[in-house]
């Protein structure tokens, strides 16, 4: 179970070797990373992966806690046995004080690492000031954050039409809201309701709520909750030739990951992204960039610059 530090070093090396400049910006290619590893590095990874890291024993504190809590929890996943109780930076410790390197950053959300002192202090101070006032009213923080996001996006040279922010609690909620915005635009442009199709792409993952799940054309995720919301179409990622037929006058929105995450770290080509944006403008469809796993400096600067900034030219 415990991830080995030597394995982490090899993966970090792969990341350094595979960082390349695209339009003056750095972007990551997992394919190039794997190809760039030496045979010795590959063998080292295999050796480390084969080392025994036993799960907590049946009579361990971890097992006792799991056995006590599991009967009261919905089994959304087949969870592994470690019970994490502390984090610092990129490291985690379980209840038995075993140390793990966190390769997943929670579920791709702890971009600042665990227990960042400044972040923890800000949260504590805010909790002592005002926890929640709802979006029915103004407050000093939501507007300031919205302004900062718009300014930083424009400074990066991206989304030159961006002027407003809708604050959400999660990535899935943001995608759900974006799909609703697209449907609303479609109904405004065509009150008959015909302009209601939402296009997404194979290998995509946009979330587990019904709208976002309907845009995630993966039987593994969709089948248990069928039927899906009607009006969702699937295209082939990076298929420039198929865009014109796929995105038509009945399309209200297109949602795309500039770099696909759960689909296998597939990067959208510049030609694909530019053609997609051009076609959306032609038919009046809302183009939604899902950068939940790739944006906010996870793969470069603020947005996924090499893809979305090319649209500003």
mmCIF file of N, CA and C in Angstrom, residues 25-105:
data_model
loop_
_atom_site.group_PDB
_atom_site.id
_atom_site.type_symbol
_atom_site.label_atom_id
_atom_site.label_comp_id
_atom_site.label_asym_id
_atom_site.label_seq_id
_atom_site.Cartn_x
_atom_site.Cartn_y
_atom_site.Cartn_z
ATOM 1 N N UNK A 25 4.447 28.248 -23.297
ATOM 2 C CA UNK A 25 3.940 27.796 -22.010
ATOM 3 C C UNK A 25 4.311 26.337 -21.813
ATOM 4 N N UNK A 26 4.419 25.918 -20.540
ATOM 5 C CA UNK A 26 4.792 24.552 -20.240
ATOM 6 C C UNK A 26 3.547 23.696 -20.138
ATOM 7 N N UNK A 27 3.601 22.513 -20.759
ATOM 8 C CA UNK A 27 2.484 21.580 -20.663
ATOM 9 C C UNK A 27 3.038 20.177 -20.548
ATOM 10 N N UNK A 28 2.246 19.249 -20.036
ATOM 11 C CA UNK A 28 2.711 17.927 -19.654
ATOM 12 C C UNK A 28 2.182 16.879 -20.606
ATOM 13 N N UNK A 29 3.045 15.951 -21.013
ATOM 14 C CA UNK A 29 2.636 14.833 -21.851
ATOM 15 C C UNK A 29 3.046 13.543 -21.180
ATOM 16 N N UNK A 30 2.071 12.752 -20.728
ATOM 17 C CA UNK A 30 2.376 11.486 -20.076
ATOM 18 C C UNK A 30 3.002 10.507 -21.053
ATOM 19 N N UNK A 31 2.600 10.575 -22.306
ATOM 20 C CA UNK A 31 3.155 9.664 -23.309
ATOM 21 C C UNK A 31 4.643 9.910 -23.490
ATOM 22 N N UNK A 32 5.022 11.187 -23.641
ATOM 23 C CA UNK A 32 6.437 11.509 -23.787
ATOM 24 C C UNK A 32 7.199 11.169 -22.517
ATOM 25 N N UNK A 33 6.549 11.333 -21.360
ATOM 26 C CA UNK A 33 7.214 11.022 -20.096
ATOM 27 C C UNK A 33 7.592 9.552 -20.040
ATOM 28 N N UNK A 34 6.639 8.679 -20.378
ATOM 29 C CA UNK A 34 6.903 7.244 -20.339
ATOM 30 C C UNK A 34 7.982 6.862 -21.344
ATOM 31 N N UNK A 35 7.925 7.451 -22.525
ATOM 32 C CA UNK A 35 8.885 7.124 -23.574
ATOM 33 C C UNK A 35 10.289 7.587 -23.220
ATOM 34 N N UNK A 36 10.395 8.645 -22.403
ATOM 35 C CA UNK A 36 11.697 9.227 -22.099
ATOM 36 C C UNK A 36 12.436 8.482 -20.997
ATOM 37 N N UNK A 37 11.770 7.578 -20.278
ATOM 38 C CA UNK A 37 12.423 6.858 -19.198
ATOM 39 C C UNK A 37 13.449 5.876 -19.744
ATOM 40 N N UNK A 38 14.600 5.804 -19.087
ATOM 41 C CA UNK A 38 15.606 4.822 -19.467
ATOM 42 C C UNK A 38 15.147 3.434 -19.046
ATOM 43 N N UNK A 39 15.784 2.406 -19.613
ATOM 44 C CA UNK A 39 15.428 1.037 -19.251
ATOM 45 C C UNK A 39 15.721 0.782 -17.781
ATOM 46 N N UNK A 40 16.817 1.350 -17.274
ATOM 47 C CA UNK A 40 17.138 1.194 -15.850
ATOM 48 C C UNK A 40 16.059 1.809 -14.967
ATOM 49 N N UNK A 41 15.544 2.983 -15.384
ATOM 50 C CA UNK A 41 14.486 3.633 -14.611
ATOM 51 C C UNK A 41 13.227 2.783 -14.608
ATOM 52 N N UNK A 42 12.878 2.210 -15.770
ATOM 53 C CA UNK A 42 11.688 1.361 -15.854
ATOM 54 C C UNK A 42 11.834 0.131 -14.962
ATOM 55 N N UNK A 43 13.014 -0.478 -14.967
ATOM 56 C CA UNK A 43 13.232 -1.647 -14.131
ATOM 57 C C UNK A 43 13.183 -1.277 -12.656
ATOM 58 N N UNK A 44 13.690 -0.082 -12.314
ATOM 59 C CA UNK A 44 13.643 0.373 -10.928
ATOM 60 C C UNK A 44 12.208 0.545 -10.457
ATOM 61 N N UNK A 45 11.361 1.106 -11.333
ATOM 62 C CA UNK A 45 9.948 1.270 -10.999
ATOM 63 C C UNK A 45 9.295 -0.087 -10.776
ATOM 64 N N UNK A 46 9.595 -1.046 -11.646
ATOM 65 C CA UNK A 46 9.012 -2.385 -11.503
ATOM 66 C C UNK A 46 9.453 -3.038 -10.198
ATOM 67 N N UNK A 47 10.738 -2.872 -9.845
ATOM 68 C CA UNK A 47 11.223 -3.456 -8.594
ATOM 69 C C UNK A 47 10.529 -2.833 -7.391
ATOM 70 N N UNK A 48 10.412 -1.509 -7.409
ATOM 71 C CA UNK A 48 9.758 -0.832 -6.290
ATOM 72 C C UNK A 48 8.295 -1.232 -6.177
ATOM 73 N N UNK A 49 7.620 -1.345 -7.332
ATOM 74 C CA UNK A 49 6.204 -1.711 -7.315
ATOM 75 C C UNK A 49 5.995 -3.117 -6.782
ATOM 76 N N UNK A 50 7.019 -3.980 -6.921
ATOM 77 C CA UNK A 50 6.888 -5.366 -6.475
ATOM 78 C C UNK A 50 7.223 -5.545 -4.998
ATOM 79 N N UNK A 51 7.774 -4.521 -4.347
ATOM 80 C CA UNK A 51 8.131 -4.656 -2.942
ATOM 81 C C UNK A 51 6.886 -4.827 -2.081
ATOM 82 N N UNK A 52 6.940 -5.688 -1.086
ATOM 83 C CA UNK A 52 5.755 -5.922 -0.253
ATOM 84 C C UNK A 52 5.464 -4.732 0.658
ATOM 85 N N UNK A 53 4.245 -4.299 0.635
ATOM 86 C CA UNK A 53 3.771 -3.254 1.547
ATOM 87 C C UNK A 53 2.475 -3.765 2.156
ATOM 88 N N UNK A 54 2.575 -4.552 3.194
ATOM 89 C CA UNK A 54 1.379 -5.234 3.704
ATOM 90 C C UNK A 54 0.319 -4.264 4.199
ATOM 91 N N UNK A 55 -0.931 -4.640 3.976
ATOM 92 C CA UNK A 55 -2.040 -3.876 4.523
ATOM 93 C C UNK A 55 -2.039 -4.006 6.043
ATOM 94 N N UNK A 56 -2.709 -3.098 6.737
ATOM 95 C CA UNK A 56 -2.827 -3.237 8.189
ATOM 96 C C UNK A 56 -3.409 -4.596 8.569
ATOM 97 N N UNK A 57 -2.880 -5.172 9.624
ATOM 98 C CA UNK A 57 -3.308 -6.506 10.054
ATOM 99 C C UNK A 57 -4.751 -6.491 10.552
ATOM 100 N N UNK A 58 -5.421 -7.660 10.554
ATOM 101 C CA UNK A 58 -6.821 -7.730 11.011
ATOM 102 C C UNK A 58 -7.026 -7.262 12.446
ATOM 103 N N UNK A 59 -5.975 -7.350 13.272
ATOM 104 C CA UNK A 59 -6.107 -6.916 14.666
ATOM 105 C C UNK A 59 -5.482 -5.540 14.902
ATOM 106 N N UNK A 60 -5.270 -4.777 13.831
ATOM 107 C CA UNK A 60 -4.633 -3.463 13.933
ATOM 108 C C UNK A 60 -5.645 -2.386 14.308
ATOM 109 N N UNK A 61 -5.171 -1.216 14.775
ATOM 110 C CA UNK A 61 -6.078 -0.089 15.021
ATOM 111 C C UNK A 61 -6.859 0.324 13.777
ATOM 112 N N UNK A 62 -6.231 0.229 12.606
ATOM 113 C CA UNK A 62 -6.936 0.567 11.360
ATOM 114 C C UNK A 62 -8.134 -0.340 11.162
ATOM 115 N N UNK A 63 -7.911 -1.642 11.300
ATOM 116 C CA UNK A 63 -8.993 -2.602 11.093
ATOM 117 C C UNK A 63 -10.110 -2.401 12.114
ATOM 118 N N UNK A 64 -9.741 -2.098 13.353
ATOM 119 C CA UNK A 64 -10.755 -1.888 14.389
ATOM 120 C C UNK A 64 -11.634 -0.693 14.052
ATOM 121 N N UNK A 65 -11.019 0.400 13.586
ATOM 122 C CA UNK A 65 -11.802 1.587 13.247
ATOM 123 C C UNK A 65 -12.695 1.332 12.035
ATOM 124 N N UNK A 66 -12.139 0.669 11.016
ATOM 125 C CA UNK A 66 -12.932 0.366 9.819
ATOM 126 C C UNK A 66 -14.119 -0.518 10.178
ATOM 127 N N UNK A 67 -13.898 -1.538 10.968
ATOM 128 C CA UNK A 67 -14.983 -2.444 11.352
ATOM 129 C C UNK A 67 -16.052 -1.731 12.169
ATOM 130 N N UNK A 68 -15.640 -0.714 12.925
ATOM 131 C CA UNK A 68 -16.593 0.036 13.740
ATOM 132 C C UNK A 68 -17.426 0.994 12.900
ATOM 133 N N UNK A 69 -16.815 1.626 11.891
ATOM 134 C CA UNK A 69 -17.483 2.676 11.123
ATOM 135 C C UNK A 69 -18.174 2.184 9.857
ATOM 136 N N UNK A 70 -17.605 1.171 9.208
ATOM 137 C CA UNK A 70 -18.106 0.744 7.897
ATOM 138 C C UNK A 70 -19.594 0.398 7.886
ATOM 139 N N UNK A 71 -20.148 -0.233 8.929
ATOM 140 C CA UNK A 71 -21.577 -0.572 8.879
ATOM 141 C C UNK A 71 -22.505 0.639 8.763
ATOM 142 N N UNK A 72 -22.012 1.822 9.073
ATOM 143 C CA UNK A 72 -22.849 3.020 9.060
ATOM 144 C C UNK A 72 -22.613 3.898 7.833
ATOM 145 N N UNK A 73 -21.738 3.464 6.930
ATOM 146 C CA UNK A 73 -21.367 4.285 5.780
ATOM 147 C C UNK A 73 -21.782 3.613 4.477
ATOM 148 N N UNK A 74 -22.334 4.415 3.559
ATOM 149 C CA UNK A 74 -22.659 3.892 2.233
ATOM 150 C C UNK A 74 -21.355 3.529 1.528
ATOM 151 N N UNK A 75 -21.294 2.336 0.988
ATOM 152 C CA UNK A 75 -20.064 1.842 0.361
ATOM 153 C C UNK A 75 -19.958 2.351 -1.070
ATOM 154 N N UNK A 76 -19.554 3.602 -1.217
ATOM 155 C CA UNK A 76 -19.420 4.173 -2.558
ATOM 156 C C UNK A 76 -18.203 3.632 -3.292
ATOM 157 N N UNK A 77 -17.179 3.215 -2.562
ATOM 158 C CA UNK A 77 -15.966 2.659 -3.154
ATOM 159 C C UNK A 77 -15.572 1.393 -2.395
ATOM 160 N N UNK A 78 -14.729 0.571 -3.028
ATOM 161 C CA UNK A 78 -14.056 -0.516 -2.315
ATOM 162 C C UNK A 78 -12.794 0.091 -1.711
ATOM 163 N N UNK A 79 -12.930 0.622 -0.523
ATOM 164 C CA UNK A 79 -11.835 1.388 0.070
ATOM 165 C C UNK A 79 -10.695 0.478 0.525
ATOM 166 N N UNK A 80 -9.442 0.900 0.320
ATOM 167 C CA UNK A 80 -8.312 0.169 0.899
ATOM 168 C C UNK A 80 -8.274 0.383 2.405
ATOM 169 N N UNK A 81 -7.563 -0.484 3.141
ATOM 170 C CA UNK A 81 -7.661 -0.464 4.605
ATOM 171 C C UNK A 81 -6.998 0.685 5.344
ATOM 172 N N UNK A 82 -5.957 1.378 4.834
ATOM 173 C CA UNK A 82 -5.354 2.437 5.653
ATOM 174 C C UNK A 82 -6.351 3.517 6.058
ATOM 175 N N UNK A 83 -6.172 4.035 7.263
ATOM 176 C CA UNK A 83 -7.011 5.110 7.789
ATOM 177 C C UNK A 83 -6.117 6.335 7.985
ATOM 178 N N UNK A 84 -6.318 7.355 7.163
ATOM 179 C CA UNK A 84 -5.451 8.531 7.219
ATOM 180 C C UNK A 84 -5.922 9.490 8.302
ATOM 181 N N UNK A 85 -4.967 9.976 9.086
ATOM 182 C CA UNK A 85 -5.305 10.858 10.202
ATOM 183 C C UNK A 85 -4.555 12.184 10.166
ATOM 184 N N UNK A 86 -3.517 12.300 9.321
ATOM 185 C CA UNK A 86 -2.728 13.532 9.303
ATOM 186 C C UNK A 86 -2.078 13.702 7.934
ATOM 187 N N UNK A 87 -1.927 14.973 7.533
ATOM 188 C CA UNK A 87 -1.226 15.265 6.289
ATOM 189 C C UNK A 87 -0.350 16.487 6.446
ATOM 190 N N UNK A 88 0.749 16.517 5.712
ATOM 191 C CA UNK A 88 1.637 17.681 5.705
ATOM 192 C C UNK A 88 2.325 17.740 4.347
ATOM 193 N N UNK A 89 2.116 18.844 3.642
ATOM 194 C CA UNK A 89 2.675 18.938 2.297
ATOM 195 C C UNK A 89 2.069 17.874 1.396
ATOM 196 N N UNK A 90 2.921 17.057 0.804
ATOM 197 C CA UNK A 90 2.451 15.974 -0.060
ATOM 198 C C UNK A 90 2.457 14.625 0.651
ATOM 199 N N UNK A 91 2.579 14.647 1.969
ATOM 200 C CA UNK A 91 2.670 13.398 2.732
ATOM 201 C C UNK A 91 1.420 13.165 3.581
ATOM 202 N N UNK A 92 1.105 11.886 3.766
ATOM 203 C CA UNK A 92 -0.006 11.463 4.618
ATOM 204 C C UNK A 92 0.504 10.450 5.638
ATOM 205 N N UNK A 93 -0.137 10.420 6.816
ATOM 206 C CA UNK A 93 0.154 9.410 7.825
ATOM 207 C C UNK A 93 -1.140 8.708 8.202
ATOM 208 N N UNK A 94 -1.050 7.379 8.371
ATOM 209 C CA UNK A 94 -2.240 6.654 8.791
ATOM 210 C C UNK A 94 -2.264 6.533 10.313
ATOM 211 N N UNK A 95 -3.282 5.875 10.812
ATOM 212 C CA UNK A 95 -3.510 5.801 12.253
ATOM 213 C C UNK A 95 -2.391 5.051 12.966
ATOM 214 N N UNK A 96 -1.624 4.273 12.192
ATOM 215 C CA UNK A 96 -0.495 3.532 12.764
ATOM 216 C C UNK A 96 0.837 4.222 12.473
ATOM 217 N N UNK A 97 0.748 5.492 12.065
ATOM 218 C CA UNK A 97 1.919 6.341 11.828
ATOM 219 C C UNK A 97 2.773 5.861 10.658
ATOM 220 N N UNK A 98 2.168 5.213 9.695
ATOM 221 C CA UNK A 98 2.880 4.863 8.469
ATOM 222 C C UNK A 98 2.743 6.027 7.488
ATOM 223 N N UNK A 99 3.816 6.295 6.775
ATOM 224 C CA UNK A 99 3.908 7.475 5.922
ATOM 225 C C UNK A 99 3.656 7.105 4.460
ATOM 226 N N UNK A 100 2.867 7.956 3.771
ATOM 227 C CA UNK A 100 2.518 7.723 2.371
ATOM 228 C C UNK A 100 2.752 9.007 1.572
ATOM 229 N N UNK A 101 3.164 8.857 0.339
ATOM 230 C CA UNK A 101 3.250 9.995 -0.574
ATOM 231 C C UNK A 101 1.933 10.102 -1.331
ATOM 232 N N UNK A 102 1.283 11.254 -1.218
ATOM 233 C CA UNK A 102 -0.051 11.456 -1.797
ATOM 234 C C UNK A 102 0.080 11.871 -3.263
ATOM 235 N N UNK A 103 -0.056 10.901 -4.157
ATOM 236 C CA UNK A 103 0.046 11.188 -5.584
ATOM 237 C C UNK A 103 -1.244 11.763 -6.163
ATOM 238 N N UNK A 104 -2.354 11.668 -5.448
ATOM 239 C CA UNK A 104 -3.642 12.073 -6.020
ATOM 240 C C UNK A 104 -4.133 13.423 -5.523
ATOM 241 N N UNK A 105 -3.463 14.007 -4.534
ATOM 242 C CA UNK A 105 -3.889 15.304 -3.987
ATOM 243 C C UNK A 105 -5.360 15.276 -3.603
#
